[in-house]
Amino acid sequence: MLVYDINTEDNDGKRRLVKIMKTSRKYLSHVQKSVFEGDITEGQITLLKKEVLGIVNKGKDFVIIYSLKDGIKLNRDILTDTPDPTNNFL
Amino acid sequence: MSRTYYVFSPGRLQRRDNTLALEFQGERRVIPVEDVDHIYCFSELDLNTRLLDFLAQKQICLHLFNHYGHYSGSFIPRESQLSGFLLVKQVEHYLDPGKRLVLARTFVTGALHNIRRNLEKREYEDTCQKLDEIKEGISKTAFIEELMSLEAHGRKAYYDRWEEITGWEFSSRSKRPPGNALNALISFGNAMMYTTVLKEIYRTALNPTISYLHEPSERRYSLSLDVAEIFKPVFVDRIIFRLINLGMIKENHFDINVNSAYLTEEGRRIFVKEFEETMEKTILHRNLKRNIRYKSLIRLDLYKLIKHLLGEESYSPMKVWW
């Protein structure tokens, strides 16, 4: 699970926000505005981290990745009528 | 762990911001490209070469099905796994009648064992006995044709039980077009199985057109037919029984005409969902001593086949142990 908070006070920040969204979308499903989730391999996480670090401003932004150990099943309860954003039946 | 995506809604699939996006009914779903293994398309889809190039780059296969749910073809990226040596070995095992027979026999043995397992659980002793007799005959066969007819006999005995198992009308197996609902389910399920096996074959260096039990004819990936024989009873047949016995699929999920029957879109969706869930389930492998996904069983069998072709270890088909 990846969550970010980008400082968008200046134009450069807005640019970073769009960039990081596009990058995250390649690897994970967009769940909410700045929240992403998905089941990816360790190798893919490394690539994702590398790409993200190439975009963000380490001093101004905040990015956090939560990961679960292999074999642990994540339980998700969507309380609202929102369709499952990770659904693979389109 | 990358997954298979199934598209049922007509729309436009495109490359967007270096990932995939499906636009349908004014809506846009962004698909994480790194999460995609294969795409199955059951509806009308617009796409362009830019997308195909992107799919090729990411090694994603696109499988297309027509209006009736028949498999029409796949877009498969340029093969990355090539092995001339293995190809030579594969052909050698086809050309030598003795070697070919050995492989063909294992496919039939595996298929019959897995069929028997489905009946064993339901305690159909007499049919099981018949299957055992057929199984004994396998080692005596000297020609592929004999083997094929033995397999057909086994399957007939098996299908004779289907009306009892499902409570649905069956009479006999009919294809092109399937004559009733049960036949439509089998046909659709088998088509899913073939493509699943085919996609695993593409992950290895095996050539999908050279086969042993089925005659390698033109225009067919017959090796996937061979390997699918083993897995059809385990995956497809069990899914069908489950869907019917649990009342998940009903008569209104079929388009029934005078002498043909097809699954409706809704019916296909139900089947595919069950199929996908089954493939993702895990099971403790007795030799590897770890949990593996059902779909990995197919790949493991292909590796065993490669070992056999290379003369390292003789091939024994996957036999259900659960």
PDB file of C-alpha atoms in Angstrom, chain A residues 28-85:
ATOM      1  CA  LEU A  28      -0.741  -0.341  -8.139  1.00  0.00           C
ATOM      2  CA  SER A  29      -4.474   0.265  -8.316  1.00  0.00           C
ATOM      3  CA  HIS A  30      -5.665   3.739  -7.537  1.00  0.00           C
ATOM      4  CA  VAL A  31      -7.906   3.418  -4.483  1.00  0.00           C
ATOM      5  CA  GLN A  32      -8.344   6.995  -3.346  1.00  0.00           C
ATOM      6  CA  LYS A  33      -6.827  10.353  -4.159  1.00  0.00           C
ATOM      7  CA  SER A  34      -3.377   9.608  -2.760  1.00  0.00           C
ATOM      8  CA  VAL A  35      -3.816   5.980  -1.779  1.00  0.00           C
ATOM      9  CA  PHE A  36      -2.752   3.009  -3.888  1.00  0.00           C
ATOM     10  CA  GLU A  37      -2.727  -0.692  -3.262  1.00  0.00           C
ATOM     11  CA  GLY A  38      -1.769  -3.875  -5.045  1.00  0.00           C
ATOM     12  CA  ASP A  39      -0.064  -7.238  -4.900  1.00  0.00           C
ATOM     13  CA  ILE A  40       3.408  -6.839  -6.390  1.00  0.00           C
ATOM     14  CA  THR A  41       6.699  -8.649  -6.119  1.00  0.00           C
ATOM     15  CA  GLU A  42       9.757  -7.469  -4.218  1.00  0.00           C
ATOM     16  CA  GLY A  43      11.484  -6.668  -7.482  1.00  0.00           C
ATOM     17  CA  GLN A  44       8.583  -4.503  -8.572  1.00  0.00           C
ATOM     18  CA  ILE A  45       8.613  -2.668  -5.215  1.00  0.00           C
ATOM     19  CA  THR A  46      12.284  -1.863  -5.720  1.00  0.00           C
ATOM     20  CA  LEU A  47      11.557  -0.469  -9.172  1.00  0.00           C
ATOM     21  CA  LEU A  48       8.619   1.519  -7.847  1.00  0.00           C
ATOM     22  CA  LYS A  49      10.708   2.981  -5.005  1.00  0.00           C
ATOM     23  CA  LYS A  50      13.438   3.949  -7.418  1.00  0.00           C
ATOM     24  CA  GLU A  51      10.984   5.703  -9.715  1.00  0.00           C
ATOM     25  CA  VAL A  52       9.245   7.471  -6.839  1.00  0.00           C
ATOM     26  CA  LEU A  53      12.539   8.696  -5.369  1.00  0.00           C
ATOM     27  CA  GLY A  54      13.417  10.107  -8.763  1.00  0.00           C
ATOM     28  CA  ILE A  55      10.320  12.321  -8.652  1.00  0.00           C
ATOM     29  CA  VAL A  56       9.714  13.500  -5.090  1.00  0.00           C
ATOM     30  CA  ASN A  57      11.383  16.250  -3.180  1.00  0.00           C
ATOM     31  CA  LYS A  58      12.650  14.435  -0.097  1.00  0.00           C
ATOM     32  CA  GLY A  59      12.523  17.539   2.053  1.00  0.00           C
ATOM     33  CA  LYS A  60       9.017  18.704   1.203  1.00  0.00           C
ATOM     34  CA  ASP A  61       6.990  15.572   0.403  1.00  0.00           C
ATOM     35  CA  PHE A  62       5.947  12.536   2.387  1.00  0.00           C
ATOM     36  CA  VAL A  63       5.629   9.076   0.833  1.00  0.00           C
ATOM     37  CA  ILE A  64       5.032   5.900   2.767  1.00  0.00           C
ATOM     38  CA  ILE A  65       4.785   2.272   1.623  1.00  0.00           C
ATOM     39  CA  TYR A  66       3.130  -0.328   3.811  1.00  0.00           C
ATOM     40  CA  SER A  67       3.825  -3.928   2.903  1.00  0.00           C
ATOM     41  CA  LEU A  68       2.635  -7.256   4.227  1.00  0.00           C
ATOM     42  CA  LYS A  69       4.770 -10.340   4.541  1.00  0.00           C
ATOM     43  CA  ASP A  70       4.452 -12.972   1.861  1.00  0.00           C
ATOM     44  CA  GLY A  71       1.534 -15.343   2.367  1.00  0.00           C
ATOM     45  CA  ILE A  72      -0.495 -12.986   4.545  1.00  0.00           C
ATOM     46  CA  LYS A  73      -3.923 -12.304   3.195  1.00  0.00           C
ATOM     47  CA  LEU A  74      -5.154  -8.743   3.399  1.00  0.00           C
ATOM     48  CA  ASN A  75      -8.765  -8.340   4.396  1.00  0.00           C
ATOM     49  CA  ARG A  76     -10.535  -5.407   2.846  1.00  0.00           C
ATOM     50  CA  ASP A  77     -13.987  -4.258   3.822  1.00  0.00           C
ATOM     51  CA  ILE A  78     -15.441  -1.634   1.568  1.00  0.00           C
ATOM     52  CA  LEU A  79     -18.259  -0.133   3.613  1.00  0.00           C
ATOM     53  CA  THR A  80     -19.706   2.071   0.910  1.00  0.00           C
ATOM     54  CA  ASP A  81     -21.265   1.226  -2.461  1.00  0.00           C
ATOM     55  CA  THR A  82     -17.972   1.958  -4.203  1.00  0.00           C
ATOM     56  CA  PRO A  83     -16.954  -0.743  -6.682  1.00  0.00           C
ATOM     57  CA  ASP A  84     -13.778  -2.648  -5.828  1.00  0.00           C
ATOM     58  CA  PRO A  85     -10.937  -0.636  -7.395  1.00  0.00           C
TER      59      PRO A  85
END
